[in-house]
């Protein structure tokens, strides 16, 4: 949310704190069938993407999240030829994935095309990855896509989802994780966005129990 002094503030009431960024101006916004997406220009963190009132990324520090989601899994797997990204519409996870020469195919399944369109407009550093010949962009409900995918067909599955509310809620359910396990090859690896253990420990515990 924005307050009168033009700060964007995301409350974390369970942790008794908030995250705030001082805003210079609003750059863009879209309300899709799934969620509200905003692009804001901050004083110190560059451009900021917000979805349904939650911080998704900033230009200054997005690398911390994207690199840690992608590289440990892809360097650990002996042959990460076939990679699937669930979500990740901003393109940051895709950008890090295509840095790996052993990757032969990347399928990104994002439910909301508007996220990708706004990201390509305002975060051009992510754009080259979308035209990589190894990349296929699919705009569809990832749960339905994973249900139809062949068994034992994925080497690395990266779940780069929003928070477990709204369109992403089903991506945090035990049933979805069980389907993902069957879609992975015997040496397959799953890495997922699992919230902050400092701000949302109850969500982290819930994810761990369902895995």
mmCIF file of C-alpha atoms in Angstrom:
data_model
loop_
_atom_site.group_PDB
_atom_site.id
_atom_site.type_symbol
_atom_site.label_atom_id
_atom_site.label_comp_id
_atom_site.label_asym_id
_atom_site.label_seq_id
_atom_site.Cartn_x
_atom_site.Cartn_y
_atom_site.Cartn_z
ATOM 1 C CA UNK A 1 0.000 0.000 0.000
ATOM 2 C CA UNK A 2 1.016 3.642 -0.495
ATOM 3 C CA UNK A 3 0.771 6.169 2.311
ATOM 4 C CA UNK A 4 0.489 9.966 2.168
ATOM 5 C CA UNK A 5 4.263 10.497 2.221
ATOM 6 C CA UNK A 6 4.681 8.322 -0.910
ATOM 7 C CA UNK A 7 6.205 5.322 0.749
ATOM 8 C CA UNK A 8 5.208 1.868 -0.401
ATOM 9 C CA UNK A 9 4.716 -0.244 2.718
ATOM 10 C CA UNK A 10 4.141 -4.004 2.858
ATOM 11 C CA UNK A 11 3.021 -5.009 6.362
ATOM 12 C CA UNK A 12 4.213 -8.265 7.916
ATOM 13 C CA UNK A 13 1.972 -8.314 11.009
ATOM 14 C CA UNK A 14 2.942 -11.837 12.065
ATOM 15 C CA UNK A 15 6.533 -10.613 12.468
ATOM 16 C CA UNK A 16 5.548 -7.276 13.984
ATOM 17 C CA UNK A 17 7.194 -5.238 11.230
ATOM 18 C CA UNK A 18 6.769 -3.729 7.778
ATOM 19 C CA UNK A 19 8.928 -3.350 4.668
ATOM 20 C CA UNK A 20 8.958 0.165 3.223
ATOM 21 C CA UNK A 21 10.435 1.763 0.102
ATOM 22 C CA UNK A 22 10.306 5.481 -0.692
ATOM 23 C CA UNK A 23 8.618 6.060 -4.043
ATOM 24 C CA UNK A 24 9.404 8.726 -6.628
ATOM 25 C CA UNK A 25 6.500 8.021 -8.951
ATOM 26 C CA UNK A 26 4.127 5.437 -10.324
ATOM 27 C CA UNK A 27 5.199 4.174 -13.733
ATOM 28 C CA UNK A 28 2.571 1.666 -14.799
ATOM 29 C CA UNK A 29 -0.207 -0.609 -13.624
ATOM 30 C CA UNK A 30 -2.475 -3.330 -14.933
ATOM 31 C CA UNK A 31 -5.338 -5.305 -13.472
ATOM 32 C CA UNK A 32 -5.591 -8.693 -15.126
ATOM 33 C CA UNK A 33 -8.140 -11.441 -14.593
ATOM 34 C CA UNK A 34 -5.894 -12.763 -11.828
ATOM 35 C CA UNK A 35 -4.273 -9.879 -9.951
ATOM 36 C CA UNK A 36 -3.224 -6.236 -9.815
ATOM 37 C CA UNK A 37 0.318 -5.483 -11.013
ATOM 38 C CA UNK A 38 2.074 -2.169 -10.354
ATOM 39 C CA UNK A 39 5.443 -0.785 -11.437
ATOM 40 C CA UNK A 40 6.838 1.957 -9.191
ATOM 41 C CA UNK A 41 10.071 3.935 -9.287
ATOM 42 C CA UNK A 42 11.797 4.022 -5.907
ATOM 43 C CA UNK A 43 14.387 6.431 -4.536
ATOM 44 C CA UNK A 44 17.128 3.860 -3.900
ATOM 45 C CA UNK A 45 16.096 0.452 -5.264
ATOM 46 C CA UNK A 46 15.289 1.326 -8.874
ATOM 47 C CA UNK A 47 12.048 0.027 -10.310
ATOM 48 C CA UNK A 48 9.762 -2.024 -8.108
ATOM 49 C CA UNK A 49 7.168 -4.603 -9.156
ATOM 50 C CA UNK A 50 4.232 -5.077 -6.799
ATOM 51 C CA UNK A 51 1.526 -7.727 -7.206
ATOM 52 C CA UNK A 52 -1.614 -7.475 -5.092
ATOM 53 C CA UNK A 53 0.189 -5.255 -2.605
ATOM 54 C CA UNK A 54 3.213 -7.553 -2.192
ATOM 55 C CA UNK A 55 6.777 -6.760 -3.271
ATOM 56 C CA UNK A 56 7.908 -9.058 -6.080
ATOM 57 C CA UNK A 57 11.266 -7.586 -7.088
ATOM 58 C CA UNK A 58 13.366 -4.458 -7.344
ATOM 59 C CA UNK A 59 16.109 -3.664 -9.832
ATOM 60 C CA UNK A 60 18.654 -3.322 -7.058
ATOM 61 C CA UNK A 61 18.324 -6.629 -5.242
ATOM 62 C CA UNK A 62 16.358 -9.103 -7.388
ATOM 63 C CA UNK A 63 19.560 -11.028 -8.152
ATOM 64 C CA UNK A 64 19.677 -12.325 -4.571
ATOM 65 C CA UNK A 65 16.411 -14.188 -5.020
ATOM 66 C CA UNK A 66 16.757 -15.259 -8.650
ATOM 67 C CA UNK A 67 20.336 -16.511 -8.405
ATOM 68 C CA UNK A 68 19.650 -18.519 -5.257
ATOM 69 C CA UNK A 69 16.529 -20.113 -6.705
ATOM 70 C CA UNK A 70 18.243 -21.186 -9.928
ATOM 71 C CA UNK A 71 21.956 -21.817 -9.600
ATOM 72 C CA UNK A 72 22.188 -24.254 -6.652
ATOM 73 C CA UNK A 73 19.723 -26.583 -8.382
ATOM 74 C CA UNK A 74 21.270 -26.325 -11.851
ATOM 75 C CA UNK A 75 24.852 -26.740 -10.633
ATOM 76 C CA UNK A 76 23.865 -29.686 -8.428
ATOM 77 C CA UNK A 77 22.035 -31.652 -11.123
ATOM 78 C CA UNK A 78 24.443 -33.787 -13.203
ATOM 79 C CA UNK A 79 22.703 -32.995 -16.509
ATOM 80 C CA UNK A 80 19.962 -30.325 -16.276
ATOM 81 C CA UNK A 81 18.872 -30.612 -19.893
ATOM 82 C CA UNK A 82 15.121 -30.096 -19.422
ATOM 83 C CA UNK A 83 14.003 -27.333 -17.064
ATOM 84 C CA UNK A 84 10.484 -26.170 -16.242
ATOM 85 C CA UNK A 85 9.770 -22.862 -14.509
ATOM 86 C CA UNK A 86 6.399 -22.503 -12.810
ATOM 87 C CA UNK A 87 5.465 -18.830 -12.603
ATOM 88 C CA UNK A 88 8.413 -16.495 -13.000
ATOM 89 C CA UNK A 89 6.551 -14.145 -15.304
ATOM 90 C CA UNK A 90 8.955 -11.282 -14.583
ATOM 91 C CA UNK A 91 11.714 -13.191 -16.407
ATOM 92 C CA UNK A 92 14.397 -13.092 -13.717
ATOM 93 C CA UNK A 93 14.473 -16.840 -13.101
ATOM 94 C CA UNK A 94 14.461 -17.492 -16.835
ATOM 95 C CA UNK A 95 17.384 -15.091 -17.309
ATOM 96 C CA UNK A 96 19.503 -16.980 -14.783
ATOM 97 C CA UNK A 97 18.484 -20.382 -16.169
ATOM 98 C CA UNK A 98 19.617 -19.714 -19.736
ATOM 99 C CA UNK A 99 23.100 -18.829 -18.465
ATOM 100 C CA UNK A 100 23.697 -22.581 -18.109
ATOM 101 C CA UNK A 101 25.013 -24.073 -21.369
ATOM 102 C CA UNK A 102 23.967 -27.616 -20.406
ATOM 103 C CA UNK A 103 20.301 -26.591 -20.438
ATOM 104 C CA UNK A 104 18.726 -27.724 -23.710
ATOM 105 C CA UNK A 105 15.105 -26.709 -23.111
ATOM 106 C CA UNK A 106 13.335 -24.324 -20.747
ATOM 107 C CA UNK A 107 9.547 -24.206 -20.531
ATOM 108 C CA UNK A 108 8.162 -21.342 -18.467
ATOM 109 C CA UNK A 109 4.519 -21.732 -17.458
ATOM 110 C CA UNK A 110 3.031 -18.441 -16.238
ATOM 111 C CA UNK A 111 -0.675 -17.978 -15.611
ATOM 112 C CA UNK A 112 -0.721 -14.208 -16.165
ATOM 113 C CA UNK A 113 0.565 -12.794 -19.451
ATOM 114 C CA UNK A 114 0.240 -9.255 -18.047
ATOM 115 C CA UNK A 115 3.132 -9.880 -15.627
ATOM 116 C CA UNK A 116 5.459 -10.744 -18.501
ATOM 117 C CA UNK A 117 4.270 -7.850 -20.652
ATOM 118 C CA UNK A 118 4.869 -5.286 -17.904
ATOM 119 C CA UNK A 119 8.219 -6.812 -17.021
ATOM 120 C CA UNK A 120 9.467 -6.697 -20.607
ATOM 121 C CA UNK A 121 8.431 -3.053 -20.748
ATOM 122 C CA UNK A 122 10.101 -1.960 -17.516
ATOM 123 C CA UNK A 123 12.861 -4.505 -16.810
ATOM 124 C CA UNK A 124 14.603 -4.791 -20.205
ATOM 125 C CA UNK A 125 17.516 -6.740 -18.726
ATOM 126 C CA UNK A 126 15.190 -9.768 -18.634
ATOM 127 C CA UNK A 127 14.079 -9.482 -22.271
ATOM 128 C CA UNK A 128 16.931 -11.338 -24.058
ATOM 129 C CA UNK A 129 16.138 -14.601 -22.277
ATOM 130 C CA UNK A 130 12.646 -14.724 -23.784
ATOM 131 C CA UNK A 131 14.099 -14.907 -27.307
ATOM 132 C CA UNK A 132 16.626 -17.640 -26.485
ATOM 133 C CA UNK A 133 15.935 -20.539 -28.912
ATOM 134 C CA UNK A 134 15.835 -22.995 -26.009
ATOM 135 C CA UNK A 135 12.945 -21.151 -24.351
ATOM 136 C CA UNK A 136 9.225 -21.790 -24.682
ATOM 137 C CA UNK A 137 6.810 -19.408 -22.958
ATOM 138 C CA UNK A 138 3.448 -20.906 -22.005
ATOM 139 C CA UNK A 139 0.657 -18.767 -20.550
ATOM 140 C CA UNK A 140 -1.534 -21.221 -18.701
ATOM 141 C CA UNK A 141 -2.444 -22.453 -15.237
ATOM 142 C CA UNK A 142 0.718 -24.318 -14.214
ATOM 143 C CA UNK A 143 -1.211 -26.858 -12.160
ATOM 144 C CA UNK A 144 -3.126 -27.976 -15.251
ATOM 145 C CA UNK A 145 0.065 -27.984 -17.322
ATOM 146 C CA UNK A 146 1.973 -30.110 -14.805
ATOM 147 C CA UNK A 147 -0.950 -32.541 -14.594
ATOM 148 C CA UNK A 148 -0.693 -33.146 -18.362
ATOM 149 C CA UNK A 149 3.107 -33.328 -18.529
ATOM 150 C CA UNK A 150 4.638 -36.784 -19.106
ATOM 151 C CA UNK A 151 5.908 -38.630 -16.071
ATOM 152 C CA UNK A 152 9.659 -38.537 -15.399
ATOM 153 C CA UNK A 153 10.216 -35.859 -18.062
ATOM 154 C CA UNK A 154 11.736 -32.954 -16.092
ATOM 155 C CA UNK A 155 15.296 -32.631 -14.796
ATOM 156 C CA UNK A 156 14.867 -29.435 -12.774
ATOM 157 C CA UNK A 157 11.565 -27.876 -11.721
ATOM 158 C CA UNK A 158 11.762 -24.297 -10.432
ATOM 159 C CA UNK A 159 8.641 -22.955 -8.720
ATOM 160 C CA UNK A 160 8.896 -19.166 -8.856
ATOM 161 C CA UNK A 161 5.438 -18.305 -7.593
ATOM 162 C CA UNK A 162 3.857 -15.359 -5.857
ATOM 163 C CA UNK A 163 2.706 -15.693 -2.248
ATOM 164 C CA UNK A 164 0.273 -18.521 -1.353
ATOM 165 C CA UNK A 165 -2.860 -16.486 -1.951
ATOM 166 C CA UNK A 166 -4.994 -15.932 -5.032
ATOM 167 C CA UNK A 167 -3.845 -17.644 -8.241
ATOM 168 C CA UNK A 168 -0.737 -19.152 -6.586
ATOM 169 C CA UNK A 169 -2.514 -20.810 -3.663
ATOM 170 C CA UNK A 170 -2.704 -24.227 -5.322
ATOM 171 C CA UNK A 171 1.061 -24.238 -5.922
ATOM 172 C CA UNK A 172 1.595 -24.684 -2.173
ATOM 173 C CA UNK A 173 -0.609 -27.754 -1.737
ATOM 174 C CA UNK A 174 0.560 -31.307 -1.047
ATOM 175 C CA UNK A 175 -1.334 -32.651 -4.058
ATOM 176 C CA UNK A 176 0.623 -30.347 -6.385
ATOM 177 C CA UNK A 177 3.958 -31.366 -4.855
ATOM 178 C CA UNK A 178 3.066 -35.032 -5.319
ATOM 179 C CA UNK A 179 2.360 -34.454 -9.021
ATOM 180 C CA UNK A 180 5.650 -32.557 -9.360
ATOM 181 C CA UNK A 181 7.547 -35.485 -7.838
ATOM 182 C CA UNK A 182 6.121 -37.852 -10.450
ATOM 183 C CA UNK A 183 7.025 -35.486 -13.283
ATOM 184 C CA UNK A 184 10.656 -35.324 -12.177
ATOM 185 C CA UNK A 185 13.172 -37.850 -13.429
ATOM 186 C CA UNK A 186 14.787 -40.129 -10.798
ATOM 187 C CA UNK A 187 17.642 -37.655 -10.259
ATOM 188 C CA UNK A 188 15.385 -34.618 -10.681
ATOM 189 C CA UNK A 189 15.513 -31.553 -8.454
ATOM 190 C CA UNK A 190 12.714 -29.262 -7.314
ATOM 191 C CA UNK A 191 13.490 -25.769 -5.985
ATOM 192 C CA UNK A 192 10.770 -23.408 -4.876
ATOM 193 C CA UNK A 193 10.001 -19.983 -3.504
ATOM 194 C CA UNK A 194 9.273 -20.762 0.129
ATOM 195 C CA UNK A 195 8.790 -17.357 1.774
ATOM 196 C CA UNK A 196 10.955 -15.686 4.433
ATOM 197 C CA UNK A 197 11.622 -17.757 7.569
ATOM 198 C CA UNK A 198 11.968 -14.509 9.524
ATOM 199 C CA UNK A 199 8.757 -12.822 8.367
ATOM 200 C CA UNK A 200 6.513 -15.821 7.676
ATOM 201 C CA UNK A 201 7.754 -18.834 9.676
ATOM 202 C CA UNK A 202 4.253 -20.331 9.771
ATOM 203 C CA UNK A 203 4.177 -20.445 5.959
ATOM 204 C CA UNK A 204 7.627 -22.037 5.815
ATOM 205 C CA UNK A 205 6.525 -24.699 8.302
ATOM 206 C CA UNK A 206 3.416 -25.384 6.239
ATOM 207 C CA UNK A 207 5.420 -25.808 3.040
ATOM 208 C CA UNK A 208 7.878 -28.146 4.772
ATOM 209 C CA UNK A 209 5.071 -30.305 6.128
ATOM 210 C CA UNK A 210 3.428 -30.630 2.707
ATOM 211 C CA UNK A 211 6.665 -31.476 0.931
#
